């Protein structure tokens, strides 16, 4: 059965969704069941004794027993030339993400009978062209050539606002995670699709909307003028206001919003690939017209690193105390030696003055004689 696939690799959990072909169109995105107890699976890999990489919840369970072989956080490490090490084996981060995608694609193929017509994969919003090229090449080496990479915020908008309206449009995304809320302001103009603009990370959940409206105000957009606000991730209860100033969307499963939107964007992209007509209005640089890989660009320069020397705490033993007070101790010793010398000198003089003087011998009246006595 023809289908397209959307995958959202988040920091802790990975979600996936698919759209199936229905006549000349596509069905609504449906989440795929990846985990053992929930639709999401752990964003983790585990190196077993035979050298194979386990994925998802199976990897997390095995890693709980042997943490030294567990691999996490690799998706955000893509573009770093330092590989991740497990049991002395180096693993490039882009290769690990590709292995995770392969596991999900194999699961989808078992459900739908073959590979997807198109794959949309999310990535962090602060990525540049270099990181996308590195991941795209790793996916192409694994056989995934029909791939589109989009920021997670754009994928979340795809779940509720896949096609922007005419003219200039502004929308917002609030992605709730373990490290706070990532607030992103997205814009669209004319024939272009959504493109992420200003963003703020680590925002407190209670301040998410106020931060978004502040970003909109800086872009000369009022809250009432927003095309909508999409809530995704672990959205807390009562996060949406009772009287919102603009349309707001949370969906039935907020943690899967980005994956559902990625599948919707994959359906749009697949339609464009299957017809020789002009690209639809949603085509942007985020949904590239050409999927061929060019030369890999230059690696972005690393930011300057300032190393602050770490001062170890000093020991408090007597010897170390003497070392820290060495000049003072030397002065005290010199003074003590001088005082001791003075005391010894004075004591010696007093002892000499108080001792009795021995009497001088009486003069002898013996005249020398030849016999040797007086």
CSV table of C-alpha atoms in Angstrom, one decimal:
chain,number,residue,atom,x,y,z
A,1,UNK,CA,0.0,0.0,0.0
A,2,UNK,CA,1.5,3.4,-1.0
A,3,UNK,CA,2.2,5.6,2.0
A,4,UNK,CA,4.5,8.4,3.2
A,5,UNK,CA,6.3,8.6,6.6
A,6,UNK,CA,7.0,11.3,9.1
A,7,UNK,CA,9.4,10.9,12.0
A,8,UNK,CA,10.1,13.2,14.8
A,9,UNK,CA,13.3,12.4,16.7
A,10,UNK,CA,13.0,14.3,20.0
A,11,UNK,CA,15.4,14.4,22.9
A,12,UNK,CA,13.8,11.7,24.9
A,13,UNK,CA,11.2,10.0,22.7
A,14,UNK,CA,10.7,9.4,19.0
A,15,UNK,CA,7.3,9.5,17.3
A,16,UNK,CA,6.3,8.5,13.8
A,17,UNK,CA,3.1,8.9,11.6
A,18,UNK,CA,2.0,7.8,8.2
A,19,UNK,CA,-0.4,8.9,5.5
A,20,UNK,CA,-1.8,6.2,3.2
A,21,UNK,CA,-2.8,6.7,-0.4
A,22,UNK,CA,-6.6,7.0,-0.9
A,23,UNK,CA,-7.6,7.4,-4.5
A,24,UNK,CA,-5.8,10.5,-5.8
A,25,UNK,CA,-5.1,11.9,-2.4
A,26,UNK,CA,-3.8,10.9,1.0
A,27,UNK,CA,-5.5,9.9,4.3
A,28,UNK,CA,-5.1,11.9,7.4
A,29,UNK,CA,-1.9,11.3,9.3
A,30,UNK,CA,-2.0,8.3,11.7
A,31,UNK,CA,0.5,7.7,14.5
A,32,UNK,CA,2.5,4.5,14.3
A,33,UNK,CA,2.9,2.4,17.4
A,34,UNK,CA,6.6,2.2,18.1
A,35,UNK,CA,6.9,1.5,21.8
A,36,UNK,CA,5.9,-1.3,24.0
A,37,UNK,CA,3.5,0.7,26.1
A,38,UNK,CA,2.9,3.8,24.1
A,39,UNK,CA,3.1,5.0,20.5
A,40,UNK,CA,6.5,6.6,21.1
A,41,UNK,CA,9.8,4.8,21.6
A,42,UNK,CA,12.9,5.9,23.4
A,43,UNK,CA,15.4,7.9,21.3
A,44,UNK,CA,18.1,5.4,22.2
A,45,UNK,CA,20.4,2.7,20.8
A,46,UNK,CA,22.2,-0.1,22.6
A,47,UNK,CA,25.3,-2.0,21.5
A,48,UNK,CA,24.7,-5.7,22.3
A,49,UNK,CA,27.3,-8.5,22.8
A,50,UNK,CA,27.2,-9.5,19.2
A,51,UNK,CA,27.9,-6.0,17.9
A,52,UNK,CA,24.3,-5.2,16.8
A,53,UNK,CA,22.5,-2.0,17.7
A,54,UNK,CA,19.1,-2.3,19.4
A,55,UNK,CA,16.7,0.6,19.0
A,56,UNK,CA,13.9,2.2,20.9
A,57,UNK,CA,12.5,0.8,24.1
A,58,UNK,CA,14.5,-2.4,23.8
A,59,UNK,CA,17.7,-0.3,23.8
A,60,UNK,CA,16.5,1.6,26.8
A,61,UNK,CA,15.7,-1.6,28.8
A,62,UNK,CA,19.1,-3.1,27.9
A,63,UNK,CA,20.8,0.1,28.8
A,64,UNK,CA,19.3,0.1,32.2
A,65,UNK,CA,21.2,-3.1,32.9
A,66,UNK,CA,24.5,-2.0,31.1
A,67,UNK,CA,24.5,1.8,31.0
A,68,UNK,CA,28.0,1.9,29.4
A,69,UNK,CA,26.6,0.6,26.1
A,70,UNK,CA,23.6,2.9,25.9
A,71,UNK,CA,23.6,5.7,23.3
A,72,UNK,CA,21.4,8.8,23.7
A,73,UNK,CA,21.4,12.4,22.6
A,74,UNK,CA,23.1,11.6,19.2
A,75,UNK,CA,20.6,13.4,17.1
A,76,UNK,CA,21.7,16.8,18.5
A,77,UNK,CA,25.3,15.8,18.0
A,78,UNK,CA,25.1,15.6,14.2
A,79,UNK,CA,27.7,17.8,12.6
A,80,UNK,CA,30.2,17.2,15.3
A,81,UNK,CA,33.4,15.5,14.0
A,82,UNK,CA,34.0,13.8,17.4
A,83,UNK,CA,32.3,10.4,17.3
A,84,UNK,CA,30.4,8.8,20.2
A,85,UNK,CA,32.4,6.0,21.8
A,86,UNK,CA,30.9,2.7,23.1
A,87,UNK,CA,33.2,-0.1,24.2
A,88,UNK,CA,36.0,1.4,22.3
A,89,UNK,CA,34.0,1.6,19.0
A,90,UNK,CA,33.4,5.0,17.4
A,91,UNK,CA,30.0,5.8,16.1
A,92,UNK,CA,29.3,9.1,14.1
A,93,UNK,CA,26.1,10.7,15.4
A,94,UNK,CA,24.6,10.9,11.9
A,95,UNK,CA,25.1,7.1,11.5
A,96,UNK,CA,23.2,6.5,14.8
A,97,UNK,CA,20.3,8.6,13.7
A,98,UNK,CA,20.2,6.7,10.4
A,99,UNK,CA,20.1,3.4,12.3
A,100,UNK,CA,17.1,4.7,14.4
A,101,UNK,CA,15.3,5.8,11.2
A,102,UNK,CA,16.0,2.4,9.6
A,103,UNK,CA,14.4,0.6,12.5
A,104,UNK,CA,11.2,2.7,12.2
A,105,UNK,CA,11.2,2.3,8.4
A,106,UNK,CA,11.4,-1.4,8.7
A,107,UNK,CA,8.5,-1.4,11.2
A,108,UNK,CA,6.4,0.7,8.7
A,109,UNK,CA,7.4,-1.6,5.8
A,110,UNK,CA,6.0,-4.6,7.8
A,111,UNK,CA,2.7,-2.7,8.2
A,112,UNK,CA,2.3,-1.3,4.7
A,113,UNK,CA,4.2,-3.8,2.6
A,114,UNK,CA,7.2,-1.7,1.4
A,115,UNK,CA,9.2,1.5,1.8
A,116,UNK,CA,7.6,4.9,2.0
A,117,UNK,CA,7.2,7.1,-1.1
A,118,UNK,CA,8.7,9.9,0.8
A,119,UNK,CA,10.1,10.5,4.3
A,120,UNK,CA,10.1,13.8,6.3
A,121,UNK,CA,12.4,13.9,9.3
A,122,UNK,CA,12.5,16.6,11.9
A,123,UNK,CA,15.7,18.3,13.3
A,124,UNK,CA,16.4,21.0,15.9
A,125,UNK,CA,15.5,24.5,14.8
A,126,UNK,CA,19.1,25.9,15.2
A,127,UNK,CA,20.6,23.6,12.5
A,128,UNK,CA,22.3,25.1,9.5
A,129,UNK,CA,22.9,23.7,6.0
A,130,UNK,CA,26.0,21.8,7.0
A,131,UNK,CA,24.3,19.6,9.5
A,132,UNK,CA,21.4,18.9,7.2
A,133,UNK,CA,23.8,17.9,4.5
A,134,UNK,CA,25.7,15.6,6.8
A,135,UNK,CA,22.5,13.8,7.8
A,136,UNK,CA,21.1,13.7,4.3
A,137,UNK,CA,24.2,12.0,3.1
A,138,UNK,CA,24.1,9.4,5.8
A,139,UNK,CA,20.4,8.7,5.0
A,140,UNK,CA,21.2,8.5,1.3
A,141,UNK,CA,24.0,5.9,2.0
A,142,UNK,CA,21.4,3.8,3.8
A,143,UNK,CA,19.0,4.0,0.8
A,144,UNK,CA,16.8,6.9,1.9
A,145,UNK,CA,16.9,9.2,-1.1
A,146,UNK,CA,13.4,10.7,-1.0
A,147,UNK,CA,13.9,12.6,2.2
A,148,UNK,CA,13.0,16.1,3.4
A,149,UNK,CA,14.4,17.6,6.5
A,150,UNK,CA,12.4,20.2,8.4
A,151,UNK,CA,12.7,21.9,11.8
A,152,UNK,CA,10.4,20.5,14.4
A,153,UNK,CA,8.5,23.8,14.7
A,154,UNK,CA,7.6,23.7,10.9
A,155,UNK,CA,6.5,20.0,11.3
A,156,UNK,CA,4.3,21.0,14.2
A,157,UNK,CA,2.6,23.7,12.0
A,158,UNK,CA,2.1,21.1,9.3
A,159,UNK,CA,-0.2,19.2,11.6
A,160,UNK,CA,-2.7,22.0,11.8
A,161,UNK,CA,-1.6,24.7,9.3
A,162,UNK,CA,0.2,22.8,6.5
A,163,UNK,CA,-0.7,25.4,3.8
A,164,UNK,CA,-0.4,29.0,4.8
A,165,UNK,CA,-3.1,31.4,3.7
A,166,UNK,CA,-2.5,34.0,1.0
A,167,UNK,CA,-0.3,37.0,1.7
A,168,UNK,CA,2.1,37.4,4.6
A,169,UNK,CA,1.3,35.1,7.5
A,170,UNK,CA,2.7,34.8,11.0
A,171,UNK,CA,2.2,31.8,13.3
A,172,UNK,CA,3.6,30.5,16.6
A,173,UNK,CA,4.7,27.2,18.0
A,174,UNK,CA,5.2,26.2,21.7
A,175,UNK,CA,7.2,23.0,22.0
A,176,UNK,CA,7.0,21.7,25.6
A,177,UNK,CA,10.0,19.6,26.7
A,178,UNK,CA,11.9,18.5,29.8
A,179,UNK,CA,14.1,21.6,29.6
A,180,UNK,CA,11.3,24.1,29.3
A,181,UNK,CA,9.3,25.4,26.3
A,182,UNK,CA,10.9,26.3,23.0
A,183,UNK,CA,8.8,29.2,21.5
A,184,UNK,CA,9.2,29.8,17.8
A,185,UNK,CA,7.7,32.5,15.6
A,186,UNK,CA,7.2,31.3,11.9
A,187,UNK,CA,6.5,33.4,8.9
A,188,UNK,CA,5.2,32.7,5.4
A,189,UNK,CA,4.9,35.1,2.4
A,190,UNK,CA,3.4,34.5,-1.0
A,191,UNK,CA,4.2,31.2,-2.5
A,192,UNK,CA,6.6,30.2,0.3
A,193,UNK,CA,5.7,27.8,3.2
A,194,UNK,CA,6.4,28.3,6.8
A,195,UNK,CA,9.9,29.3,7.8
A,196,UNK,CA,11.1,29.6,11.4
A,197,UNK,CA,12.1,33.0,12.6
A,198,UNK,CA,12.8,34.3,16.1
A,199,UNK,CA,12.8,31.8,18.9
A,200,UNK,CA,13.4,31.5,22.6
A,201,UNK,CA,14.4,28.3,24.5
A,202,UNK,CA,14.0,27.2,28.1
A,203,UNK,CA,10.9,29.3,28.7
A,204,UNK,CA,8.8,28.5,31.7
A,205,UNK,CA,5.5,26.9,30.7
A,206,UNK,CA,3.5,29.7,32.4
A,207,UNK,CA,5.4,32.3,30.3
A,208,UNK,CA,5.2,30.5,26.9
A,209,UNK,CA,2.3,32.5,25.4
A,210,UNK,CA,3.5,35.9,26.8
A,211,UNK,CA,7.0,35.2,25.3
A,212,UNK,CA,5.5,34.3,21.9
A,213,UNK,CA,3.4,37.4,21.9
A,214,UNK,CA,6.5,39.5,22.7
A,215,UNK,CA,8.3,37.9,19.7
A,216,UNK,CA,5.3,38.7,17.6
A,217,UNK,CA,5.3,42.3,18.8
A,218,UNK,CA,8.9,42.6,17.9
A,219,UNK,CA,8.0,41.4,14.4
A,220,UNK,CA,5.2,44.0,14.1
A,221,UNK,CA,2.5,41.4,14.5
A,222,UNK,CA,-0.3,41.5,17.1
A,223,UNK,CA,-1.6,38.4,18.9
A,224,UNK,CA,-4.9,38.8,17.1
A,225,UNK,CA,-3.1,38.8,13.8
A,226,UNK,CA,-1.5,35.4,14.2
A,227,UNK,CA,-2.7,32.7,11.9
A,228,UNK,CA,-2.6,30.3,14.8
A,229,UNK,CA,-0.5,28.9,17.7
A,230,UNK,CA,0.3,25.2,17.8
A,231,UNK,CA,1.1,23.5,21.1
A,232,UNK,CA,3.2,20.3,20.9
A,233,UNK,CA,5.2,18.1,23.2
A,234,UNK,CA,4.3,17.4,26.8
A,235,UNK,CA,1.6,20.1,27.0
A,236,UNK,CA,0.4,20.6,30.6
A,237,UNK,CA,-3.3,20.8,31.4
A,238,UNK,CA,-4.9,24.2,31.0
A,239,UNK,CA,-2.1,25.5,28.9
A,240,UNK,CA,-4.5,26.9,26.4
A,241,UNK,CA,-6.2,30.2,27.5
A,242,UNK,CA,-9.9,30.2,28.0
A,243,UNK,CA,-10.3,33.1,25.6
A,244,UNK,CA,-7.5,32.9,23.1
A,245,UNK,CA,-6.8,36.0,20.9
A,246,UNK,CA,-6.2,33.8,17.9
A,247,UNK,CA,-6.7,30.1,16.8
A,248,UNK,CA,-4.8,27.7,19.0
A,249,UNK,CA,-4.3,24.0,18.4
A,250,UNK,CA,-3.1,21.2,20.7
A,251,UNK,CA,-4.5,18.1,18.9
A,252,UNK,CA,-5.6,14.9,20.6
A,253,UNK,CA,-2.0,13.7,21.1
A,254,UNK,CA,0.3,16.8,21.6
A,255,UNK,CA,3.5,14.8,21.9
A,256,UNK,CA,2.9,13.3,18.4
A,257,UNK,CA,2.1,16.7,16.8
A,258,UNK,CA,5.4,17.1,15.0
A,259,UNK,CA,5.3,13.5,13.6
A,260,UNK,CA,1.8,14.0,12.4
A,261,UNK,CA,2.7,17.3,10.7
A,262,UNK,CA,5.8,15.7,9.2
A,263,UNK,CA,3.6,13.0,7.6
A,264,UNK,CA,1.3,15.7,6.3
A,265,UNK,CA,4.2,17.5,4.7
A,266,UNK,CA,5.5,14.2,3.3
A,267,UNK,CA,2.1,13.7,1.5
A,268,UNK,CA,2.4,17.2,0.0
A,269,UNK,CA,6.0,16.5,-1.1
A,270,UNK,CA,5.1,13.1,-2.6
A,271,UNK,CA,2.3,14.7,-4.7
A,272,UNK,CA,4.8,17.1,-6.1
A,273,UNK,CA,7.3,14.4,-6.9
A,274,UNK,CA,4.7,12.3,-8.7
A,275,UNK,CA,3.5,15.0,-11.1
A,276,UNK,CA,5.5,17.1,-13.6
A,277,UNK,CA,3.4,20.2,-12.9
A,278,UNK,CA,4.5,23.3,-11.3
A,279,UNK,CA,5.3,22.9,-7.6
A,280,UNK,CA,2.5,23.8,-5.2
A,281,UNK,CA,2.4,27.0,-3.2
A,282,UNK,CA,3.8,25.2,-0.1
A,283,UNK,CA,7.1,24.4,-1.8
A,284,UNK,CA,10.0,26.2,0.0
A,285,UNK,CA,13.7,25.7,0.7
A,286,UNK,CA,12.5,23.5,3.6
A,287,UNK,CA,10.7,21.3,1.0
A,288,UNK,CA,13.5,21.2,-1.6
A,289,UNK,CA,12.5,20.8,-5.3
A,290,UNK,CA,15.7,18.8,-6.0
A,291,UNK,CA,16.8,16.0,-3.7
A,292,UNK,CA,20.2,15.4,-5.4
A,293,UNK,CA,23.2,15.9,-3.2
A,294,UNK,CA,25.8,18.4,-4.1
A,295,UNK,CA,29.2,19.0,-2.6
A,296,UNK,CA,29.3,19.1,1.2
A,297,UNK,CA,29.8,22.6,2.3
A,298,UNK,CA,32.5,23.8,4.7
A,299,UNK,CA,32.2,23.0,8.3
A,300,UNK,CA,31.0,26.0,10.3
A,301,UNK,CA,33.7,27.5,12.5
A,302,UNK,CA,33.7,26.4,16.1
A,303,UNK,CA,32.9,29.1,18.6
A,304,UNK,CA,35.8,30.3,20.6
A,305,UNK,CA,36.5,28.4,23.8
A,306,UNK,CA,37.7,30.1,26.9
A,307,UNK,CA,39.3,27.8,29.4
A,308,UNK,CA,39.2,29.0,33.0
A,309,UNK,CA,41.9,27.3,35.1
A,310,UNK,CA,40.4,25.4,38.0
A,311,UNK,CA,42.0,26.1,41.3
A,312,UNK,CA,42.0,23.1,43.7
A,313,UNK,CA,41.2,23.8,47.3
A,314,UNK,CA,44.2,24.2,49.5
A,315,UNK,CA,44.9,21.7,52.3
A,316,UNK,CA,44.5,22.8,55.8
A,317,UNK,CA,47.3,20.7,57.4
A,318,UNK,CA,50.0,22.2,59.6
A,319,UNK,CA,52.6,21.8,57.0
A,320,UNK,CA,50.5,23.6,54.3
A,321,UNK,CA,49.6,26.3,56.9
A,322,UNK,CA,53.4,26.8,57.4
A,323,UNK,CA,53.9,27.0,53.6
A,324,UNK,CA,51.2,29.6,53.2
A,325,UNK,CA,52.6,31.7,56.1
A,326,UNK,CA,56.2,31.1,55.2
A,327,UNK,CA,57.3,34.8,55.2
A,328,UNK,CA,55.6,35.4,58.5
A,329,UNK,CA,56.9,32.2,60.0
A,330,UNK,CA,60.4,33.1,59.0
A,331,UNK,CA,60.2,36.5,60.6
A,332,UNK,CA,58.8,34.9,63.8
A,333,UNK,CA,61.7,32.4,63.9
A,334,UNK,CA,64.3,35.2,63.4
A,335,UNK,CA,62.7,37.2,66.2
A,336,UNK,CA,62.5,34.2,68.5
A,337,UNK,CA,66.1,33.4,67.8
A,338,UNK,CA,67.1,37.0,68.6
A,339,UNK,CA,65.2,37.1,71.8
A,340,UNK,CA,66.7,33.7,72.8
A,341,UNK,CA,70.2,35.1,72.2
A,342,UNK,CA,69.5,38.2,74.3
A,343,UNK,CA,68.0,36.1,77.1
A,344,UNK,CA,71.0,33.7,77.1
A,345,UNK,CA,73.5,36.6,77.1
A,346,UNK,CA,71.7,38.4,80.0
A,347,UNK,CA,71.4,35.2,82.0
A,348,UNK,CA,75.1,34.4,81.5
A,349,UNK,CA,76.1,37.9,82.7
A,350,UNK,CA,73.9,37.7,85.7
A,351,UNK,CA,75.4,34.3,86.6
A,352,UNK,CA,78.9,35.6,86.2
A,353,UNK,CA,78.2,38.7,88.4
A,354,UNK,CA,76.7,36.7,91.3
A,355,UNK,CA,79.4,34.0,91.6
A,356,UNK,CA,82.1,34.5,94.5
A,357,UNK,CA,85.5,35.6,93.5
A,358,UNK,CA,88.2,33.1,94.6
A,359,UNK,CA,90.7,34.5,97.1
A,360,UNK,CA,94.1,35.4,95.9
A,361,UNK,CA,96.9,33.2,97.2
A,362,UNK,CA,98.9,34.5,100.3
A,363,UNK,CA,102.4,35.6,99.6
A,364,UNK,CA,105.0,33.1,100.4
A,365,UNK,CA,107.7,34.0,103.0
A,366,UNK,CA,109.8,31.0,102.3
A,367,UNK,CA,113.2,31.6,101.0
A,368,UNK,CA,114.6,29.3,98.5
A,369,UNK,CA,116.9,26.8,99.9
A,370,UNK,CA,118.8,24.1,98.5
A,371,UNK,CA,117.0,21.5,100.6
A,372,UNK,CA,113.6,22.2,99.0
A,373,UNK,CA,111.5,23.3,102.1
A,374,UNK,CA,111.1,26.3,104.4
